Tab-separated table of C-alpha atoms and ligand atoms in Angstrom:
chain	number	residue	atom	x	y	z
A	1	UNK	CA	-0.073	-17.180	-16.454
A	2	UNK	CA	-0.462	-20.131	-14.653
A	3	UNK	CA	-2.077	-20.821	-11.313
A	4	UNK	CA	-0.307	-21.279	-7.925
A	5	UNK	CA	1.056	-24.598	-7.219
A	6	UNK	CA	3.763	-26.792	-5.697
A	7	UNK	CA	5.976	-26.747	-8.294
A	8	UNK	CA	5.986	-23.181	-8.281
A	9	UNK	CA	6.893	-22.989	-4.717
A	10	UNK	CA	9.927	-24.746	-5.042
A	11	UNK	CA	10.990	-22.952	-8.206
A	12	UNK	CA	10.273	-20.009	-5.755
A	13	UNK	CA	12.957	-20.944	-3.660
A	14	UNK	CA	15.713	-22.304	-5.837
A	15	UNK	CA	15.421	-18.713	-6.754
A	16	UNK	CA	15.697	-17.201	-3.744
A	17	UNK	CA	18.646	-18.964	-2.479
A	18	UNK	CA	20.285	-18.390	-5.349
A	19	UNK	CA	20.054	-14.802	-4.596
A	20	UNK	CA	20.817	-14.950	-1.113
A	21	UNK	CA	23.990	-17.009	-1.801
A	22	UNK	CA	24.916	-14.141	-4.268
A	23	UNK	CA	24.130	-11.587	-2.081
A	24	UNK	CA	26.667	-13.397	0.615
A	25	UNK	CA	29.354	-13.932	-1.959
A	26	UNK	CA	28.851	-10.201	-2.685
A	27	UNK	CA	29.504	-9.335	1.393
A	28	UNK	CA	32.741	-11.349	1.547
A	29	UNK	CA	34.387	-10.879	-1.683
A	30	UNK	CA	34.179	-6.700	-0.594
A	31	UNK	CA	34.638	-7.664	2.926
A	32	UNK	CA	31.679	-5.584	3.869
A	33	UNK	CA	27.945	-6.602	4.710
A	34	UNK	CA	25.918	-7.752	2.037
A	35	UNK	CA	23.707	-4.884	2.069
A	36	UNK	CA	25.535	-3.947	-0.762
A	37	UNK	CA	23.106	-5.392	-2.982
A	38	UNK	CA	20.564	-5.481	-0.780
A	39	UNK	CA	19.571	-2.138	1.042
A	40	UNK	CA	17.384	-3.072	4.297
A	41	UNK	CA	16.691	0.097	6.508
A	42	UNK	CA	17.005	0.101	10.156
A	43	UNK	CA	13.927	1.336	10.950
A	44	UNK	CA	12.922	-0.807	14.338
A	45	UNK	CA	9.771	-3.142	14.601
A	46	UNK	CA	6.969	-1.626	16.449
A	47	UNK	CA	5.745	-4.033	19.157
A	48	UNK	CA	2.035	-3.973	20.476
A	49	UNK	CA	0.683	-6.681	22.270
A	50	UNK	CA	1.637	-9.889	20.393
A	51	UNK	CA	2.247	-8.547	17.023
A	52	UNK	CA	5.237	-7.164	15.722
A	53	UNK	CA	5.315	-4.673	13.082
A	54	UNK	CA	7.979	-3.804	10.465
A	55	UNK	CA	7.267	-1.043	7.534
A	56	UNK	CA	9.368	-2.541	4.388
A	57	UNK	CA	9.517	0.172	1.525
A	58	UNK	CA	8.882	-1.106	-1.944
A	59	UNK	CA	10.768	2.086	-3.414
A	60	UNK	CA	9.672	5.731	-4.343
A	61	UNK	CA	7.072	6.370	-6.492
A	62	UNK	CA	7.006	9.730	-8.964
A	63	UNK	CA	4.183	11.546	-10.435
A	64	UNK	CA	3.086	14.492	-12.100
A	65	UNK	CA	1.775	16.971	-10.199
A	66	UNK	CA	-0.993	17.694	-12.528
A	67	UNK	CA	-2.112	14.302	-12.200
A	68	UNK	CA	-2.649	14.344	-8.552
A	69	UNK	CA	-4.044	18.220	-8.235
A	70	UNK	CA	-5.212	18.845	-11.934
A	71	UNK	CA	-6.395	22.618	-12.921
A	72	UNK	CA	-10.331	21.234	-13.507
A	73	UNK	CA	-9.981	19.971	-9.655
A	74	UNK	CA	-7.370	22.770	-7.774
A	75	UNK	CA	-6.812	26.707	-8.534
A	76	UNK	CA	-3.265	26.357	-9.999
A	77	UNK	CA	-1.507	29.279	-8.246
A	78	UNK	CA	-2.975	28.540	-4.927
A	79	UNK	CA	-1.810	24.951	-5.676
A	80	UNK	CA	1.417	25.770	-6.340
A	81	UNK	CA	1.957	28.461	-3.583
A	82	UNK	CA	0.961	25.681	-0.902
A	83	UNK	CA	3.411	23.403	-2.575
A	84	UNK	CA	6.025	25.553	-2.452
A	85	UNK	CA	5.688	26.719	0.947
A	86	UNK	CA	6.803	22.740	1.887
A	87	UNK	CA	9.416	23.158	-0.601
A	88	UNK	CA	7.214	20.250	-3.072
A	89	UNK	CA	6.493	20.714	-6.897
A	90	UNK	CA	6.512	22.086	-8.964
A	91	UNK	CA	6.424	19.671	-11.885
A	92	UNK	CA	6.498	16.240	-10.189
A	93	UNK	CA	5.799	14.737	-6.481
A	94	UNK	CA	7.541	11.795	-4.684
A	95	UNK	CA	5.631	9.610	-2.851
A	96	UNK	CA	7.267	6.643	-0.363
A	97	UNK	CA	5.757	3.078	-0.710
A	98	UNK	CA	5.638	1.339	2.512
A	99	UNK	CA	4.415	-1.767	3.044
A	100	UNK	CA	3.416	-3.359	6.514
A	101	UNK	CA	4.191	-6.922	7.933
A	102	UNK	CA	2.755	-8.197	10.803
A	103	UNK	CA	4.274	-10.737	12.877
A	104	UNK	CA	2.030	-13.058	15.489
A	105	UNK	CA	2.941	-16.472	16.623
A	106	UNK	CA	1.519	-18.060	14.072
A	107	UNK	CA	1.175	-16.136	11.118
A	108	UNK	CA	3.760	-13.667	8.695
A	109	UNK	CA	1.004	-11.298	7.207
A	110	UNK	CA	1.966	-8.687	5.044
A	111	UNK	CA	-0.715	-5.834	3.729
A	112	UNK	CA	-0.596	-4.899	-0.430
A	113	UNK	CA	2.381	-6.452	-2.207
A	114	UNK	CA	3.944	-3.122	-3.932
A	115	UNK	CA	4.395	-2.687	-7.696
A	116	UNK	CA	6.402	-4.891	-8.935
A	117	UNK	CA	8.194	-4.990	-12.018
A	118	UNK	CA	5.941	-3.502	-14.670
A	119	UNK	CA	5.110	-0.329	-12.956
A	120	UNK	CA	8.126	2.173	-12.275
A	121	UNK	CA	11.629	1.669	-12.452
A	122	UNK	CA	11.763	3.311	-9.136
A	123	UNK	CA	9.585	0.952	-7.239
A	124	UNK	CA	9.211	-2.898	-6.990
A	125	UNK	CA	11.726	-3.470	-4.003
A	126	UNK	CA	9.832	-5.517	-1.916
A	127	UNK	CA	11.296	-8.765	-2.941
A	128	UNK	CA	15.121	-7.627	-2.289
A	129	UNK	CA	14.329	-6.130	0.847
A	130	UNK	CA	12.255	-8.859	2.614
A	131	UNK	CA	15.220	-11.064	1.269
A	132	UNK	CA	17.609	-8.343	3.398
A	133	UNK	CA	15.620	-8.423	6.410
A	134	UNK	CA	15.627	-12.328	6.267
A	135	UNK	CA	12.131	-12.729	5.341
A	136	UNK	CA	11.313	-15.295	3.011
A	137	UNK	CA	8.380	-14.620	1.643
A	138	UNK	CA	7.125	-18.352	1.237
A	139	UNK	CA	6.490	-18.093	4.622
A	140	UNK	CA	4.243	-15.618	4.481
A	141	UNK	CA	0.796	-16.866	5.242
A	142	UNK	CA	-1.556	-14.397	4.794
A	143	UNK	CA	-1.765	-11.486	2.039
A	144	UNK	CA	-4.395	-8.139	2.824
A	145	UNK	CA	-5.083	-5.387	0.355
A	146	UNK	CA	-6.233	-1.847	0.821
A	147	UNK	CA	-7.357	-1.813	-2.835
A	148	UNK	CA	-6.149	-2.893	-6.238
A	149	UNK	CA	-3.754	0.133	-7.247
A	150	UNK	CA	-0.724	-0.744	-9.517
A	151	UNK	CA	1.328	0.316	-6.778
A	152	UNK	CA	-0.331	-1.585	-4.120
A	153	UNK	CA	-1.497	-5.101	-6.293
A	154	UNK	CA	1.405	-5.681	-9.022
A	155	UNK	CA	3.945	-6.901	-7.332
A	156	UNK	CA	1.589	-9.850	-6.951
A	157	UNK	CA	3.447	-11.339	-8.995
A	158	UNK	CA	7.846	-11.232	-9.373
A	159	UNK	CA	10.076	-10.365	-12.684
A	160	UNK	CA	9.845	-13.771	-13.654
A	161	UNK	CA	6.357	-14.003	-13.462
A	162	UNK	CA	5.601	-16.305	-10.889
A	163	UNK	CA	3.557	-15.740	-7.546
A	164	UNK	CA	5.850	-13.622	-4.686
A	165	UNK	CA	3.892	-14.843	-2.077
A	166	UNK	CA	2.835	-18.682	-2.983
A	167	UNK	CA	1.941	-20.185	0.265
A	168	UNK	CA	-0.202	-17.364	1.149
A	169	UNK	CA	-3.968	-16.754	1.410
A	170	UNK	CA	-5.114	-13.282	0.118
A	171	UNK	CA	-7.444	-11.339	1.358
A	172	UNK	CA	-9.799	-8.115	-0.288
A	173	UNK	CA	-12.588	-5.976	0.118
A	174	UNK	CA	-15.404	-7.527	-1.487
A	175	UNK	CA	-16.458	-3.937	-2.925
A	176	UNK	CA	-13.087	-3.637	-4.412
A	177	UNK	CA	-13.412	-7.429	-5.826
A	178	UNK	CA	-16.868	-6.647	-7.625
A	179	UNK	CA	-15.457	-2.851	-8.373
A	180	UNK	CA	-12.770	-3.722	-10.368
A	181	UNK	CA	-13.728	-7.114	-12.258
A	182	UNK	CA	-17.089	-5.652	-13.751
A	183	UNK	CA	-17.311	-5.843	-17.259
A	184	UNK	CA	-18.305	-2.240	-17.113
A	185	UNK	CA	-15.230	-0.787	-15.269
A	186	UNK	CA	-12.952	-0.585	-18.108
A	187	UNK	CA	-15.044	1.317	-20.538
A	188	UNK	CA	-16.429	3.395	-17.764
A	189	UNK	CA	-12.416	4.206	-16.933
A	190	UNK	CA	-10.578	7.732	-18.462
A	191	UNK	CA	-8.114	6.349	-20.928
A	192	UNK	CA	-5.313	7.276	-18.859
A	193	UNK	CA	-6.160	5.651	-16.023
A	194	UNK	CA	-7.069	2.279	-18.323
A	195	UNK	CA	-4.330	0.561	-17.301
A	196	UNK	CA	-5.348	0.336	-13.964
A	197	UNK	CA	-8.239	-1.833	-14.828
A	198	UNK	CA	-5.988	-4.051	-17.320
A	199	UNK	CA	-3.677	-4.458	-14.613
A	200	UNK	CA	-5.911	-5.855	-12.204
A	201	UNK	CA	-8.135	-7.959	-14.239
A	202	UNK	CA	-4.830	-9.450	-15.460
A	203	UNK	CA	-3.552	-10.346	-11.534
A	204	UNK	CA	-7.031	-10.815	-9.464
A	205	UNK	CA	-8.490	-13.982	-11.332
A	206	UNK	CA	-5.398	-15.367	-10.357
A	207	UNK	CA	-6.147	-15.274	-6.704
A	208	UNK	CA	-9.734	-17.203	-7.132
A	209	UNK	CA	-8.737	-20.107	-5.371
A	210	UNK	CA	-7.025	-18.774	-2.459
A	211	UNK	CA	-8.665	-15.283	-2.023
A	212	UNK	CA	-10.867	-14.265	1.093
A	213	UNK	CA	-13.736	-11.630	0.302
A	214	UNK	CA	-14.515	-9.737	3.548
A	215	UNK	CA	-16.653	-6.814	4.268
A	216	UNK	CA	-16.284	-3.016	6.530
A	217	UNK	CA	-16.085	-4.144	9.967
A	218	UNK	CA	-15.299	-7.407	10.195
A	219	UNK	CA	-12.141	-9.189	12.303
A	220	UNK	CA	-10.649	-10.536	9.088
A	221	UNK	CA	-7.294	-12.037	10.667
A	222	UNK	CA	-6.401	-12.345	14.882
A	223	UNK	CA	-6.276	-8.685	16.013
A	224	UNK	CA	-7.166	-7.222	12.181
A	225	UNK	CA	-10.180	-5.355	11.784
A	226	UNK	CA	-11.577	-3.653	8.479
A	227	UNK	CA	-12.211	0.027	8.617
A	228	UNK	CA	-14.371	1.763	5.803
A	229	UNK	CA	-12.534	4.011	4.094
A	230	UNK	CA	-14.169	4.162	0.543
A	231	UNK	CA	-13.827	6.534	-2.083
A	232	UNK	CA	-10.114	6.380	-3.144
A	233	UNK	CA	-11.577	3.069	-4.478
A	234	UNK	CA	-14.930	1.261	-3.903
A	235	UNK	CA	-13.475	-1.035	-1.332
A	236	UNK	CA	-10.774	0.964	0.023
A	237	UNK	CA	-9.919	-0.261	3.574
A	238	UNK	CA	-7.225	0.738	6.560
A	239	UNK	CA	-7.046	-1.939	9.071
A	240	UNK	CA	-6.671	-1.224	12.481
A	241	UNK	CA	-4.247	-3.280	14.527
A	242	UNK	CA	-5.535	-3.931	18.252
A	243	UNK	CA	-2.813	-5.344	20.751
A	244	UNK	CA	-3.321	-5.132	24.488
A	245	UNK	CA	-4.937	-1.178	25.408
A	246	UNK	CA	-3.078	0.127	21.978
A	247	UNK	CA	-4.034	-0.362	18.365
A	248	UNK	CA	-2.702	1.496	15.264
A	249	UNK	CA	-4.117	2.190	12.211
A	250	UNK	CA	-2.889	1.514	8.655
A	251	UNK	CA	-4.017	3.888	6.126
A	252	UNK	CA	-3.229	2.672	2.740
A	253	UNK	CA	-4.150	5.810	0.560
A	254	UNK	CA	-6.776	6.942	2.685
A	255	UNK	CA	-4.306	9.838	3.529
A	256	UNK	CA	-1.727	10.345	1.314
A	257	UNK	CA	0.641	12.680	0.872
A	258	UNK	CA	1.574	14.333	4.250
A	259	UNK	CA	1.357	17.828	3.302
A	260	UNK	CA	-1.324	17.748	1.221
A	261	UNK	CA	-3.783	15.353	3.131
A	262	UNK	CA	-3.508	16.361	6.649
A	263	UNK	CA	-3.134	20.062	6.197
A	264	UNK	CA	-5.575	20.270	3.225
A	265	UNK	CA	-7.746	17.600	3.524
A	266	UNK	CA	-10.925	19.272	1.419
A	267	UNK	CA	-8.825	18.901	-1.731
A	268	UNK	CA	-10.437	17.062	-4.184
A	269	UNK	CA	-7.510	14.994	-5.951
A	270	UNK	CA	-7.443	12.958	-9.193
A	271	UNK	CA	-5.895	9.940	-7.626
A	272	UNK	CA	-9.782	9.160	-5.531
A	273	UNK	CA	-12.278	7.996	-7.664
A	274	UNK	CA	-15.023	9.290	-5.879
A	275	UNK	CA	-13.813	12.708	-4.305
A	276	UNK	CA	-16.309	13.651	-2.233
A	277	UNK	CA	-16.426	10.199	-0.291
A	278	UNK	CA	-13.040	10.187	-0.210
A	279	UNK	CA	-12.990	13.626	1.293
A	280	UNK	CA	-15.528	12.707	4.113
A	281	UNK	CA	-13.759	9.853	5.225
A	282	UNK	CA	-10.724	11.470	5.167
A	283	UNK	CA	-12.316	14.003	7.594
A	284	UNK	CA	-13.543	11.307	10.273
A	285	UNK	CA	-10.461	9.422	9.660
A	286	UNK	CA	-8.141	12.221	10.822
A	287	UNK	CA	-10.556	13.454	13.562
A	288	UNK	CA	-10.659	10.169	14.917
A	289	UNK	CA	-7.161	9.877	14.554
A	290	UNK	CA	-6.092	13.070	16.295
A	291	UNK	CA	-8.593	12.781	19.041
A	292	UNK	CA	-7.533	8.696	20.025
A	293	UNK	CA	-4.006	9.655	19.289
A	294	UNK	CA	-4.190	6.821	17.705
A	295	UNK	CA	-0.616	5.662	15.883
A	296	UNK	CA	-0.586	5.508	11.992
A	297	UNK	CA	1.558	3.954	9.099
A	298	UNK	CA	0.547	5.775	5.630
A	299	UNK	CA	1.317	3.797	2.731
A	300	UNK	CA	2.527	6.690	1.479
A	301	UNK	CA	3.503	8.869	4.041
A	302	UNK	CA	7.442	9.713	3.928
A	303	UNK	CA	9.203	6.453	4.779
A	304	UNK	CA	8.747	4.083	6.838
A	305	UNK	CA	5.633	6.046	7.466
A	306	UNK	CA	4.932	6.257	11.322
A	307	UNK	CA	3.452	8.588	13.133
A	308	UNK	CA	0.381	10.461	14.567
A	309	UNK	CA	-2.311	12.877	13.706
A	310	UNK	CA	-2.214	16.638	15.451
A	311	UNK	CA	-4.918	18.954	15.428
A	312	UNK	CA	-3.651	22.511	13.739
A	313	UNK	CA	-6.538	25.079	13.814
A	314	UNK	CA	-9.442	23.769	11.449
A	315	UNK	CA	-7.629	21.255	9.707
A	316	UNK	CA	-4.362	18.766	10.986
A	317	UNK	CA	-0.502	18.008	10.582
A	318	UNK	CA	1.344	14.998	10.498
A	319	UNK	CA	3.968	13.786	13.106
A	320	UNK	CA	6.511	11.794	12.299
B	1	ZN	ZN1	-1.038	4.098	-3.546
């Protein structure tokens, strides 16, 4: 694949109006709106201090049940009783993909770029709904991941195989950089869980030249600042968002689903790579949430993915 570069860009945006034109033609030849093709929620943009937040799903995202809580890991019937009791399971769970953009004066900064086309038919909708919501994505200027999950790194990269986001500079963990393009990782990876390592060797070279590595802690954008939450991957980070008195805290995968993580959060689950750090940051996360009452936008928390943590005995729910 080739790198970014100008003539890229523009090829970017032949395409795009080409779509949006289409999308128009589509609105007037029914004689209703264009959302027709393209299917923009109304969920409204959070405002604190100067930014301005909008959650943007990149689709739905299904997946075995025995994948996420496997027998070596979970008791099965407990498992199951606990999912049914939320009326989940019992073969397959469905998991929302939201992705956050962040609007300040001067820069469009979106966090992980979805899935793309190569991942699930039922995700990869980023592109068509920034496009509905009027955002073109050449003008986003800064990219941030929480790791380098298909579902949170592939879309890097659009159907046609050029770069979604061309104008942008990217931004990882440095943990996750090193994690993921060791030469060790892939033979050190279960073979079905392989493809995770293909898949991001194949898309994070490509970011060399415009790619900031940052570290736990640090203020790596205006009002962004990295918060350790390891264990899902290596360099697994939420950001927290600080405007004025507020800020608000976005998870990536650090909690997941909203059943499971809030109200079970000692489960050790397949999808964290190292369970027991996942687990006790998990456990400060959500105390720290619940005591700040702190606002919170899960990655993969029922769409669009707001809310707060409550306390509920020994362990916690989730408020939409
Ligand atoms: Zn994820």
């Amino acid at each position: 694949m080739m790198p970014f570069n100008k003539k890229q860009t523009i090829k970017n945006r032949d395409r795009r109006e080409f779509l949006t034109a289409t999308a128009c033609g589509l609105g007037i030849a029914s004689g209703i709106a264009s959302s027709i093709a393209l299917s923009a929620d109304e969920t409204p943009a959070i405002e604190l201090g100067d930014n301005t937040i909008q959650v943007i799903s990149d689709g739905v995202m299904h997946l075995p049940v025995s994948m996420i809580l496997p027998e070596e890991l979970i008791n099965p019937t407990e498992r199951d009783d606990f999912l049914k009791s939320h009326n989940l399971g019992p073969e397959r769970l469905s998991q929302d993909c939201n992705i956050t953009l962040l609007q300040q004066k001067d820069k469009t900064i979106i966090f992980d770029v979805g899935a793309g086309p190569n991942f699930m038919p039922t995700t990869g909708k980023l592109y068509e709904e920034l496009g509905a919501r009027g955002i073109d994505p050449l003008d986003v200027t800064d990219v941030v991941f929480t790791h380098a999950h298909p579902d949170h790194l592939w879309g890097l990269m659009d159907d046609f195989d050029e770069p979604l986001f061309a104008n942008a500079q990217y931004h990882l963990n440095k943990k996750e950089w090193e994690y993921w393009l060791d030469d060790n990782t892939l033979s050190n990876t279960p073979d079905d869980r392989k493809a995770f390592v293909v898949g991001a060797q194949n898309r994070l070279p490509l970011l060399k030249d415009t790619l900031t590595l940052f570290d736990y802690g640090q203020e790596i954008l205006p009002n962004v600042e990295a918060v350790d939450t390891a264990g899902h991957t290596p360099g697994h980070t939420s950001f927290a968002i600080h405007g004025g008195t507020e800020s608000l805290m976005l998870l990536g995968d650090a909690l997941t689903n909203q059943f499971i993580a809030f109200e079970q959060p000692k489960w050790r689950l397949a999808m964290d790579q190292n369970q027991e750090l996942a687990i006790s940051n998990r456990l400060r996360l959500l105390d720290r949430m619940a005591t700040d009452k702190q606002r919170i936008i899960g990655f993969h928390l029922p769409h669009p993915g707001t809310g707060m943590v409550e306390r509920n005995g020994s362990a916690y729910r989730y408020v939409a």
